[in-house]
Tab-separated table of C-alpha atoms in Angstrom:
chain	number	residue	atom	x	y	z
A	683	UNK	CA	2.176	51.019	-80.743
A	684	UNK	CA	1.564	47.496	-81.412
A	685	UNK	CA	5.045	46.565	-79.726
A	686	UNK	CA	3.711	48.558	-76.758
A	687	UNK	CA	0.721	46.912	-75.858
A	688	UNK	CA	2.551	43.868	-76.176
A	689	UNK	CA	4.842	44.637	-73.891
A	690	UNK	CA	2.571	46.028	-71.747
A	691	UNK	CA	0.592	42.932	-71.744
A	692	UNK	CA	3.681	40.431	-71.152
A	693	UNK	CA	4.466	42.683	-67.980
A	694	UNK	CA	0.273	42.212	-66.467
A	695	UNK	CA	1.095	38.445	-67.146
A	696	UNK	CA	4.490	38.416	-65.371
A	697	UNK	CA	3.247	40.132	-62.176
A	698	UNK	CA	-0.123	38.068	-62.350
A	699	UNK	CA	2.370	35.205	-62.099
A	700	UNK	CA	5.065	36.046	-59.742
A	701	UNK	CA	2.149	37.370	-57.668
A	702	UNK	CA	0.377	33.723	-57.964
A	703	UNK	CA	3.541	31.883	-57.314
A	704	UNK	CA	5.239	34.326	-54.612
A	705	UNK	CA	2.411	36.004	-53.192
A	706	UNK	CA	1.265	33.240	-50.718
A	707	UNK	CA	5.079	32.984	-49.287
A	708	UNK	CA	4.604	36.667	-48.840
A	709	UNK	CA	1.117	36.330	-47.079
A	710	UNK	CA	2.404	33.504	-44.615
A	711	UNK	CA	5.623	35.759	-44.012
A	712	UNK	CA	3.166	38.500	-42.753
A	713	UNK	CA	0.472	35.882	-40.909
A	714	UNK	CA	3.741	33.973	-39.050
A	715	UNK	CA	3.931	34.981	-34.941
A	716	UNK	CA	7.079	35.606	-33.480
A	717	UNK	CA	7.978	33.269	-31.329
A	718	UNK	CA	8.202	33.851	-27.146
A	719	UNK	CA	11.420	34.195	-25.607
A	720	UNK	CA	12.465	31.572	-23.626
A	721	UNK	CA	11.787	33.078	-20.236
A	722	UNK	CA	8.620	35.952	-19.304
A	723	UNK	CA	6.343	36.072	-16.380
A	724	UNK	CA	4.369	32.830	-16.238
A	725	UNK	CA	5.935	31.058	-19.321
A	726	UNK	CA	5.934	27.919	-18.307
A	727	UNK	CA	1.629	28.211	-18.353
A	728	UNK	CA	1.614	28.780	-21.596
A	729	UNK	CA	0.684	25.824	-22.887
A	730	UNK	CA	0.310	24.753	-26.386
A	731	UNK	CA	-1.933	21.896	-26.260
A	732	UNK	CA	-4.733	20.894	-24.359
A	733	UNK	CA	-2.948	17.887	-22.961
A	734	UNK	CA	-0.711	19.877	-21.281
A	735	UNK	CA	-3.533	22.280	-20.017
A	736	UNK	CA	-5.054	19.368	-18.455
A	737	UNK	CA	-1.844	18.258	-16.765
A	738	UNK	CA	-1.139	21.753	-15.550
A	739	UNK	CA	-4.420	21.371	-13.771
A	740	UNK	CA	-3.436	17.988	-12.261
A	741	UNK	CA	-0.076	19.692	-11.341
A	742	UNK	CA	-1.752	22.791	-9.716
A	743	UNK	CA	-4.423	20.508	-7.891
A	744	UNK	CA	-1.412	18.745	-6.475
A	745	UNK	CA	0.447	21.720	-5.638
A	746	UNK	CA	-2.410	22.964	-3.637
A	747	UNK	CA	-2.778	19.627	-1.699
A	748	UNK	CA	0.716	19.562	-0.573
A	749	UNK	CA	0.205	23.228	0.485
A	750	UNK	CA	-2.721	21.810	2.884
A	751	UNK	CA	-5.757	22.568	1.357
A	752	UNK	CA	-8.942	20.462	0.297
A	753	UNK	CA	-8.983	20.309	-3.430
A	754	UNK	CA	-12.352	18.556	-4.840
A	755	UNK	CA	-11.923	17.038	-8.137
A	756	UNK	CA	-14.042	16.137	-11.324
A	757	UNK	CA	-13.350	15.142	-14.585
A	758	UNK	CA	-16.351	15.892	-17.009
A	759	UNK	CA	-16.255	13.396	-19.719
A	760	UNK	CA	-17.757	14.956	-23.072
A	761	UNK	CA	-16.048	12.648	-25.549
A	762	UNK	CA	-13.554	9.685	-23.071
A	763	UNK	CA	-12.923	7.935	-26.501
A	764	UNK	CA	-11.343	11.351	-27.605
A	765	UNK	CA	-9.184	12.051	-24.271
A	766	UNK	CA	-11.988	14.795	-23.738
A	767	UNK	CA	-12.877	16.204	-20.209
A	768	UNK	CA	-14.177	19.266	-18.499
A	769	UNK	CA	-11.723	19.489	-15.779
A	770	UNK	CA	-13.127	20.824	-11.840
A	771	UNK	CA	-11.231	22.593	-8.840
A	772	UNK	CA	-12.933	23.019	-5.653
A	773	UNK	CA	-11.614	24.696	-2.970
A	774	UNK	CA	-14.347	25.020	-0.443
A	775	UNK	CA	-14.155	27.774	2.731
A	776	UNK	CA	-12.858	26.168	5.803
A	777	UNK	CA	-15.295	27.741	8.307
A	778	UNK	CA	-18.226	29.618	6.933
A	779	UNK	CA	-19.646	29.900	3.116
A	780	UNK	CA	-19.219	33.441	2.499
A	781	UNK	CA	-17.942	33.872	-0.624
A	782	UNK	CA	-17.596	31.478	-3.981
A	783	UNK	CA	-15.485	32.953	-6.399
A	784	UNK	CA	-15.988	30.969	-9.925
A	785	UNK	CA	-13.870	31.003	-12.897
A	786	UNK	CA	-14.421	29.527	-16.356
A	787	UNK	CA	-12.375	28.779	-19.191
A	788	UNK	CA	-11.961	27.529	-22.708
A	789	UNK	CA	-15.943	28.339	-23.227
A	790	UNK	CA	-14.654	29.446	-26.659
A	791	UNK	CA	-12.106	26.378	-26.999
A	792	UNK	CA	-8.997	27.755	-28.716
A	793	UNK	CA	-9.494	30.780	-26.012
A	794	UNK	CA	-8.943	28.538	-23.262
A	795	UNK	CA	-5.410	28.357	-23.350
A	796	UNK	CA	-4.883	32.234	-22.406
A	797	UNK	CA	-7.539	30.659	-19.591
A	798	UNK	CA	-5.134	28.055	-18.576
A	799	UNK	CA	-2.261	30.465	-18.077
A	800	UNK	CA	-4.854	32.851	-16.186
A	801	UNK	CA	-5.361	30.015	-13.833
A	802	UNK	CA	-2.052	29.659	-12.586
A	803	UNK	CA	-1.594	33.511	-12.052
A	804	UNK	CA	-4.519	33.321	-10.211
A	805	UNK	CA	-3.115	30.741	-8.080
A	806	UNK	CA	-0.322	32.242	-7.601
A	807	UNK	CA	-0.954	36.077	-7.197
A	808	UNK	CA	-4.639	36.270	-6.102
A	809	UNK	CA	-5.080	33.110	-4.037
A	810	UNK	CA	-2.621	33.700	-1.667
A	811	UNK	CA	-4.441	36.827	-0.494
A	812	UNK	CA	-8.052	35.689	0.176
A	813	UNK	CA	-9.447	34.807	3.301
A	814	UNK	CA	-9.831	30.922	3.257
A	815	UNK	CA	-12.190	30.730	6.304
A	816	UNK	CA	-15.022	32.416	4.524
A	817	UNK	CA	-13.897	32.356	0.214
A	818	UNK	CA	-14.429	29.150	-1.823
A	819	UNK	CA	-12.968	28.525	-5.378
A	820	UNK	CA	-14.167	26.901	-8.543
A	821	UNK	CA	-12.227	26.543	-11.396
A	822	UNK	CA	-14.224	24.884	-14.494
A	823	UNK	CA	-11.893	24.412	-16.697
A	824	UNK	CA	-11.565	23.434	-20.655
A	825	UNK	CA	-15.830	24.146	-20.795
A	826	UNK	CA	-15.117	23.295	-24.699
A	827	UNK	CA	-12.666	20.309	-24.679
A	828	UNK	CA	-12.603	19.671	-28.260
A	829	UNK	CA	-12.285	23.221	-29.829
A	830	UNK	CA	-9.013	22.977	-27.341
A	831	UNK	CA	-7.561	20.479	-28.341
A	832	UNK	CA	-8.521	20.615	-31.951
A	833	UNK	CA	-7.515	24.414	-31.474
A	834	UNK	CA	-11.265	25.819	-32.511
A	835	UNK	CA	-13.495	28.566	-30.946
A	836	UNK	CA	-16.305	25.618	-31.816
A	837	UNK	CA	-16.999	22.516	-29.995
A	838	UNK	CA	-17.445	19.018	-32.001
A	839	UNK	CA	-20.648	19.991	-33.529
A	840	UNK	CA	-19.489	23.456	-34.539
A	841	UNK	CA	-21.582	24.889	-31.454
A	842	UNK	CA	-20.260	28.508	-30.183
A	843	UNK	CA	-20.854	27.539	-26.569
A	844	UNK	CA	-21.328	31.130	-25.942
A	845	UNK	CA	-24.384	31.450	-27.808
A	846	UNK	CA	-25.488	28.087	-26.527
A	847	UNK	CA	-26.899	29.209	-23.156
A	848	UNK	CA	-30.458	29.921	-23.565
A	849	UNK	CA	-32.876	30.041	-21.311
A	850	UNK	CA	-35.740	28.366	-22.672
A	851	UNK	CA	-35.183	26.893	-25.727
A	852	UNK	CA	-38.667	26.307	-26.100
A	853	UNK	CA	-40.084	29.783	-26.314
A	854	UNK	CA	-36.986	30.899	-28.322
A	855	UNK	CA	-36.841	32.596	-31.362
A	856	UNK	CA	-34.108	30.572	-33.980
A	857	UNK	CA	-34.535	32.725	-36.814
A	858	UNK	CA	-33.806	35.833	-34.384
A	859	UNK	CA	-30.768	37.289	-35.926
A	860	UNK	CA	-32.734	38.357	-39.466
A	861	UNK	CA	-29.302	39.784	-40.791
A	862	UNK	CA	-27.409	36.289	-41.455
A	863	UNK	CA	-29.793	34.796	-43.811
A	864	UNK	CA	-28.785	38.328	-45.812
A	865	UNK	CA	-25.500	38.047	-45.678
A	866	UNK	CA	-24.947	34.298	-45.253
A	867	UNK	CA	-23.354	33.899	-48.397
A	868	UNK	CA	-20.500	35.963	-47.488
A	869	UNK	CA	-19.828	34.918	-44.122
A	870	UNK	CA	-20.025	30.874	-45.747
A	871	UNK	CA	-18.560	30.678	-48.770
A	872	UNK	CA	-18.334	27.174	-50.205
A	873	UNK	CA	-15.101	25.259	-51.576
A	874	UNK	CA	-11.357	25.234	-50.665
A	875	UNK	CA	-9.604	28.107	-50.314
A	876	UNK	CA	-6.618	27.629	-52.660
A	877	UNK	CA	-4.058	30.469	-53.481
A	878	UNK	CA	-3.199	32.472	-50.283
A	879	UNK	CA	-2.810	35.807	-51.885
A	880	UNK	CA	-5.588	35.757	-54.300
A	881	UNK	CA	-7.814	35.000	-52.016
A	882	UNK	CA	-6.791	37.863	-49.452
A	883	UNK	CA	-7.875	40.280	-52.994
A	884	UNK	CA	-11.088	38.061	-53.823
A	885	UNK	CA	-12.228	38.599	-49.839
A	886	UNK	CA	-11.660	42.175	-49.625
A	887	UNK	CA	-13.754	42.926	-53.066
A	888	UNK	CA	-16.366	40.426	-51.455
A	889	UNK	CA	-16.356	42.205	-47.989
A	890	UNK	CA	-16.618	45.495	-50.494
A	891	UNK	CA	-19.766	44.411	-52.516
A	892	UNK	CA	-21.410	43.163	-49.201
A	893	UNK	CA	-20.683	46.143	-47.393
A	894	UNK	CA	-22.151	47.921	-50.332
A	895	UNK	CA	-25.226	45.859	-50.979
A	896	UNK	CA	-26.280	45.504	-47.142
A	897	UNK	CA	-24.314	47.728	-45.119
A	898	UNK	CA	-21.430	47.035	-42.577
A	899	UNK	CA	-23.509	47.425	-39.564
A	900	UNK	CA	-25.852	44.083	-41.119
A	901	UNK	CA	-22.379	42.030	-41.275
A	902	UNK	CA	-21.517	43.152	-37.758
A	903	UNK	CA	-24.673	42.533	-36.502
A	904	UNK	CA	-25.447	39.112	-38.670
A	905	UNK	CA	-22.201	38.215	-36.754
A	906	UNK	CA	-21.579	38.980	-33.353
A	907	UNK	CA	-25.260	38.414	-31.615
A	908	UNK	CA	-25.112	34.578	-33.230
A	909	UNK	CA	-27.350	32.489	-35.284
A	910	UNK	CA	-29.328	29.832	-35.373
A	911	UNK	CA	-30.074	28.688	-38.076
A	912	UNK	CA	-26.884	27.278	-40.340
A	913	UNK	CA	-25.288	24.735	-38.767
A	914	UNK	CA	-22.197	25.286	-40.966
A	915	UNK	CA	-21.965	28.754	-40.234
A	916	UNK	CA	-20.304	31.197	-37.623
A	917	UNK	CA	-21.313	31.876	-34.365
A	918	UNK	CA	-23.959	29.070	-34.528
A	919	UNK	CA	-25.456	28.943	-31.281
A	920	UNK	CA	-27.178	25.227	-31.944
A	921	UNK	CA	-30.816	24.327	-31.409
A	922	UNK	CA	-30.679	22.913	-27.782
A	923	UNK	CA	-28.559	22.790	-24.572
A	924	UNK	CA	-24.566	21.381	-26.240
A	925	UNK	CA	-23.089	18.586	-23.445
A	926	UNK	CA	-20.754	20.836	-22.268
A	927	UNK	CA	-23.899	23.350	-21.483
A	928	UNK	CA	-25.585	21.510	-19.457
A	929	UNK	CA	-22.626	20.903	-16.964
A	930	UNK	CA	-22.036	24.588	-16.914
A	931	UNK	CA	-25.888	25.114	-16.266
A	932	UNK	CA	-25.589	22.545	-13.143
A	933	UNK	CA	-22.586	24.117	-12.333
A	934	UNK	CA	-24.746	27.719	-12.420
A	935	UNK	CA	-27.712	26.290	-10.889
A	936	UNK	CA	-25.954	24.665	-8.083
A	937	UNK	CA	-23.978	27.657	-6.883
A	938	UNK	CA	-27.502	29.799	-6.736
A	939	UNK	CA	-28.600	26.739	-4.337
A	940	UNK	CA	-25.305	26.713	-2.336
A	941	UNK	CA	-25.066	28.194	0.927
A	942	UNK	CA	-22.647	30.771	-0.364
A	943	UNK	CA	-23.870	34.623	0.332
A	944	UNK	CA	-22.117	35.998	-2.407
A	945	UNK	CA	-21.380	34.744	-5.997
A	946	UNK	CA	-18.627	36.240	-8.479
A	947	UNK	CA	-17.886	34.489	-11.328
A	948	UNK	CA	-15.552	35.707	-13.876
A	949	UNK	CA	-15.827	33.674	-18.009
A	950	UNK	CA	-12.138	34.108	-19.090
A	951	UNK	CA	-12.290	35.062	-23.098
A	952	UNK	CA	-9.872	36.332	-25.484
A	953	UNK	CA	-9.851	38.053	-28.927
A	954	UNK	CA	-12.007	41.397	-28.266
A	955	UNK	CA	-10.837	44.481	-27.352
A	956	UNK	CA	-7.346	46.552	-27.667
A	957	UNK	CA	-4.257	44.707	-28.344
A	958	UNK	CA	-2.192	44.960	-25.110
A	959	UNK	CA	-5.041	45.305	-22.803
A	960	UNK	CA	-7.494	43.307	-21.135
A	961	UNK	CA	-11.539	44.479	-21.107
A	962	UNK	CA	-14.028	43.957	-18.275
A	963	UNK	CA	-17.021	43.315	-20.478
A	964	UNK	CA	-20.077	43.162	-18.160
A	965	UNK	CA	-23.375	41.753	-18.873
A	966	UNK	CA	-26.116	43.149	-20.311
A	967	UNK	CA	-27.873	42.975	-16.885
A	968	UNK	CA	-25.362	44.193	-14.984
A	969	UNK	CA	-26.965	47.547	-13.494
A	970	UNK	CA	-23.567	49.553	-12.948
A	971	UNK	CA	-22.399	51.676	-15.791
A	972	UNK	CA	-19.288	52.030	-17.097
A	973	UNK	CA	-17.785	55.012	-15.140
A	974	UNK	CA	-19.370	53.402	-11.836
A	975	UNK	CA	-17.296	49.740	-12.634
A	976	UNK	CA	-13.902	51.725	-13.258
A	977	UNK	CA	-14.593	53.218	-10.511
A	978	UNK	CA	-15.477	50.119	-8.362
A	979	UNK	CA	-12.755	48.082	-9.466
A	980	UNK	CA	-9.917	50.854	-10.088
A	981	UNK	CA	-9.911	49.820	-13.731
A	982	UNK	CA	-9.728	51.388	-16.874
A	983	UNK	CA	-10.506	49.273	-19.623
A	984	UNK	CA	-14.322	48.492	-18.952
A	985	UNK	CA	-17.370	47.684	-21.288
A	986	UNK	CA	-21.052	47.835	-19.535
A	987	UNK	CA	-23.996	48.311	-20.637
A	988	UNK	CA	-24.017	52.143	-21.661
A	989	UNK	CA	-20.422	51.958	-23.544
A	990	UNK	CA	-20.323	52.984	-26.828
A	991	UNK	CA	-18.478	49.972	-27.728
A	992	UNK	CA	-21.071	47.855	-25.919
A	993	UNK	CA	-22.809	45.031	-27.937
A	994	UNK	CA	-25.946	42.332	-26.707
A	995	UNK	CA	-25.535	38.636	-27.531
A	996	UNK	CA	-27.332	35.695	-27.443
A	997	UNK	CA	-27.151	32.735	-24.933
A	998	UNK	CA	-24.318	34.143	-23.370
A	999	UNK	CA	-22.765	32.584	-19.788
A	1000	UNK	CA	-23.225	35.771	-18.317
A	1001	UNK	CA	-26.248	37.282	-19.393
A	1002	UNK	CA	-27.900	33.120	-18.418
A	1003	UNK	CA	-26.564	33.496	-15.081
A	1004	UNK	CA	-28.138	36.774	-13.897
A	1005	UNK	CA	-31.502	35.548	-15.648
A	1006	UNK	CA	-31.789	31.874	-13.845
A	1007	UNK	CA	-30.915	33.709	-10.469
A	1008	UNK	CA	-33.469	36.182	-11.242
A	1009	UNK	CA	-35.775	32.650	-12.760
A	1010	UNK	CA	-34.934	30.906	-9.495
A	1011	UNK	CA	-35.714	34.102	-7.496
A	1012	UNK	CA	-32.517	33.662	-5.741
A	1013	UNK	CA	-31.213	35.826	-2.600
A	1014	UNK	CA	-27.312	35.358	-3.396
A	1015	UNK	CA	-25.211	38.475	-4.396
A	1016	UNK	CA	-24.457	37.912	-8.043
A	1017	UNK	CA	-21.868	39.847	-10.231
A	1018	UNK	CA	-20.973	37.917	-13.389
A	1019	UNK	CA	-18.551	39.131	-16.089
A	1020	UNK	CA	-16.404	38.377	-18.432
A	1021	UNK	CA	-12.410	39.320	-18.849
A	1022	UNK	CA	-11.738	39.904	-22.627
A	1023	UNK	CA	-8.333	39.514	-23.706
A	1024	UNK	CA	-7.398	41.987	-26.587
A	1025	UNK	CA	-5.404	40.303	-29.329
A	1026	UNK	CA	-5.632	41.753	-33.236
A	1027	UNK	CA	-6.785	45.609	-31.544
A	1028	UNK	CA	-10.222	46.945	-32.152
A	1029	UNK	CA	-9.794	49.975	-34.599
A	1030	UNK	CA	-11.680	49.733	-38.008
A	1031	UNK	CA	-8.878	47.563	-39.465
A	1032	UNK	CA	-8.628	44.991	-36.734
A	1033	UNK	CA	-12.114	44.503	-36.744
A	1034	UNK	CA	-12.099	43.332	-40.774
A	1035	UNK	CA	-9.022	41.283	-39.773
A	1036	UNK	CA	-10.987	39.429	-36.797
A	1037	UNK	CA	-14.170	38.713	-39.437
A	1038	UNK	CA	-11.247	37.411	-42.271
A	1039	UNK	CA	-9.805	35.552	-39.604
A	1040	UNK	CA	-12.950	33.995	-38.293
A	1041	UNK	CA	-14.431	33.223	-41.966
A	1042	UNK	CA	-11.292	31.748	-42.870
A	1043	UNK	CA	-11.129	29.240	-40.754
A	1044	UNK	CA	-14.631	28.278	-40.588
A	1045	UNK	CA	-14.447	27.223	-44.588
A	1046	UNK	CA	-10.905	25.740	-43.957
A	1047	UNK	CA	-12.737	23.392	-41.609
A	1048	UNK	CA	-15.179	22.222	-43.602
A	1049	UNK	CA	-13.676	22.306	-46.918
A	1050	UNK	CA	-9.873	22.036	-45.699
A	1051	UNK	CA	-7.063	23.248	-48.251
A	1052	UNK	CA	-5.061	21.343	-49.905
A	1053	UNK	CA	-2.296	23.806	-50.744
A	1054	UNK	CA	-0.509	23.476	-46.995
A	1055	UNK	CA	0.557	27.583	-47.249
A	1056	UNK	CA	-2.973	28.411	-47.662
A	1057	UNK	CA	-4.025	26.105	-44.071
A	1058	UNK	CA	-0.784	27.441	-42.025
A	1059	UNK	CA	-1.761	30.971	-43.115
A	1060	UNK	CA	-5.248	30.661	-42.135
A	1061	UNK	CA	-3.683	28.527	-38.444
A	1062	UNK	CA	-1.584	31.391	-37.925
A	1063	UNK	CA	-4.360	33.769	-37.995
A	1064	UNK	CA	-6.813	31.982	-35.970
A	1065	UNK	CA	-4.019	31.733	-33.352
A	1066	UNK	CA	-3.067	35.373	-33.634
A	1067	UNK	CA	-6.760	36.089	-33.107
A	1068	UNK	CA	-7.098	34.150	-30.042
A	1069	UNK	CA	-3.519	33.223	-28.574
A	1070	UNK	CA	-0.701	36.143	-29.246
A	1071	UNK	CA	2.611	34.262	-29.342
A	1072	UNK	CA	4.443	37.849	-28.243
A	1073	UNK	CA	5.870	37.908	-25.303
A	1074	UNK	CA	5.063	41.498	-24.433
A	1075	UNK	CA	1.423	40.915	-24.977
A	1076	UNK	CA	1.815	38.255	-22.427
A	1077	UNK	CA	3.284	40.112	-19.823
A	1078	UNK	CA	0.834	42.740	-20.100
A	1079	UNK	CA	-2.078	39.987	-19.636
A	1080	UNK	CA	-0.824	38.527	-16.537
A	1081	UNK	CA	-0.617	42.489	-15.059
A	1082	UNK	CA	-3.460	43.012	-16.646
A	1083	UNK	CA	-5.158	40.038	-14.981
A	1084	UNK	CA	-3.943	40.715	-12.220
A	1085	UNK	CA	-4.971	43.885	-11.730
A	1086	UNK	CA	-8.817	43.797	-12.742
A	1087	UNK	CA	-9.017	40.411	-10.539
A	1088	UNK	CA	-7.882	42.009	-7.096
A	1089	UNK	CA	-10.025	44.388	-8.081
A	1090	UNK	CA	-13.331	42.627	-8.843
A	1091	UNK	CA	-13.288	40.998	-5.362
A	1092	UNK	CA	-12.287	43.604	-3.336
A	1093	UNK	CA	-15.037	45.554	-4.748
A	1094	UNK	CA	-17.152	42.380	-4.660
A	1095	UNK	CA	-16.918	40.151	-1.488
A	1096	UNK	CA	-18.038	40.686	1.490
């Protein structure tokens, strides 16, 4: 018997250690994207770092020009030591200010790069068929220069942009999302991670006892509404307007003021929603429904207001646009949404993936690995949650694109 347990024993310790030593080569094997094939729709916008977003811009600006059109341009500087602008497009109308279609990017920094490829399709498949005389464009481009370069959902002071436009900051609440604080520990825990596959096990017991202790629906809600009060934390929507916010504001404020009738602007996002489709997420105060905007816009995959899947944020774009045009008491015809980019998937699973993911990298900023398998598992997950490599999930987002663009404006201008 004695022999037995011995044994028994000598095989737990033999496992614990092949397990220690193999396990995070096994975890990276799993986390590791396959790479593109050479040639897909749009490949060459693809880009894989924010330098070459920014010369894609200059290269599509110039395109443009040579084509005969007036391209206005502005480079926002947010950090010039740092190489780091918020790039500007204008193409005005010709004759009369009718319409001003806007699009933003890289609000969520890492995100931006699934903008920058959007931009050229847009360009190329939906510019073409607009009526110049009366439709202006605005492309604001990289609106979080830092988190894409330094390949972050965060800007330099850890800001989600995203929960950054408020109001009044003033008469704002920052201790209004009360489930953080109780599950704050969780969502920030301290010190490097260090073995790749014993920390997978030690996060899903931790996810367990929180679940347990506080519910899932307090981690879900501690998370995606944002917070305002831990600086270090995720989702922190800051305690004042971020540099980057106030342009976007201006940008906002000056488009209500224009002499443009009509006003659709459209915040390019990825990492919600199915995995080979893109969502129309509308705002919170957008008054159609959900079967009234597939409708409208001959698309299927469409979050409003009455979805199921529907949750409110805080100091989102959208939601601040509709409220300073309703602030400003402005006469323009206003539809603001955002396109949502479906990368992990959204069943049950996918969900607890996305919050690893996102906790994950938040403590491998601030207390960076040292154990370089442990940081290129957590990089490949970040990217997977934000930027699919996969050339078939590409394709789909340019149709996908596509698609829900043509039909936003011809739903949407007049």
């Amino acid at each position: 018997m004695k022999k037995k347990w011995i044994v028994a024993l000598a095989a737990v310790l033999l496992t614990v250690l092949l397990l220690t030593f193999v396990g995070p080569y096994l975890v990276l094997a799993a986390a590791r994207q396959p790479a593109p094939e050479e040639n897909y729709a749009y490949s060459q916008a693809f880009f894989t770092t924010y330098e070459q977003t920014r010369q894609g811009l200059q290269d599509l600006s110039k395109g443009l020009r040579e084509q005969g059109a007036l391209v206005v341009t502005e480079s926002y500087p947010i950090d010039a030591d740092d190489g780091l602008y918020i790039d500007k497009i204008y193409l005005p109308a010709e004759e009369r200010m009718t319409n001003l279609i806007l699009l933003t990017t890289g609000v969520h920094g890492v995100e931006g790069y699934i903008g920058a490829a959007m931009l050229e399709v847009f360009f190329q498949e939906v510019y073409p068929t607009l009526d110049k005389k009366t439709t202006g464009v605005m492309v604001v481009a990289n609106v979080n220069p830092y988190g894409m370069k330094y390949y972050r959902r965060y800007n330099e002071n850890n800001v989600d942009l995203n929960r950054n436009f408020i109001l009044d900051w003033d008469s704002f609440d920052l201790a209004s999302n009360r489930e953080y604080p109780q599950v704050q520990t969780f969502l920030e825990p301290k010190g490097k991670i260090k073995n790749a596959f014993w920390h997978e096990v030690s996060f899903y017991w931790n996810l367990g006892v929180t679940a347990v202790t506080h519910g899932a629906d307090t981690i879900s809600d501690a998370l995606l509404t944002g917070q305002y009060q831990s600086p270090q934390g995720v989702y922190y929507g800051g305690n004042g307007d971020e540099a980057s916010t106030v342009y976007l504001k201006d940008i906002f404020e000056k488009a209500l003021s224009s002499a443009y009738e009509n006003v659709v602007h459209i915040d390019i996002h990825s990492g919600y929603g199915p995995r080979y489709h893109m969502v129309i997420f509308n705002s919170v105060y957008e008054t159609m429904t959900e079967a009234q905007t597939k409708e409208a816009f001959g698309y299927d995959y469409v979050i409003s207001h009455d979805s199921e899947d529907f949750y409110a944020t805080t100091g989102d774009t959208t939601d601040f646009f509709y409220r300073l045009a309703e602030q400003k008491q402005s006469d323009k015809q206003l539809f603001s949404t955002c396109f949502e980019f479906g990368t992990v998937g959204d069943d049950f699973f996918d969900t607890i993936l996305s919050l690893k993911y996102t906790v994950d990298e938040n403590r491998q900023y601030w207390y960076p690995s040292s154990n370089a398998v442990t940081a290129e598992v957590v990089r490949q997950n970040y990217m997977e949650l934000f930027y699919p490599t996969e050339t078939a999930w590409r394709e789909q987002a340019v149709a996908d694109f596509v698609a829900a663009t043509m039909g936003v404006l011809q739903a949407k201008m007049k």
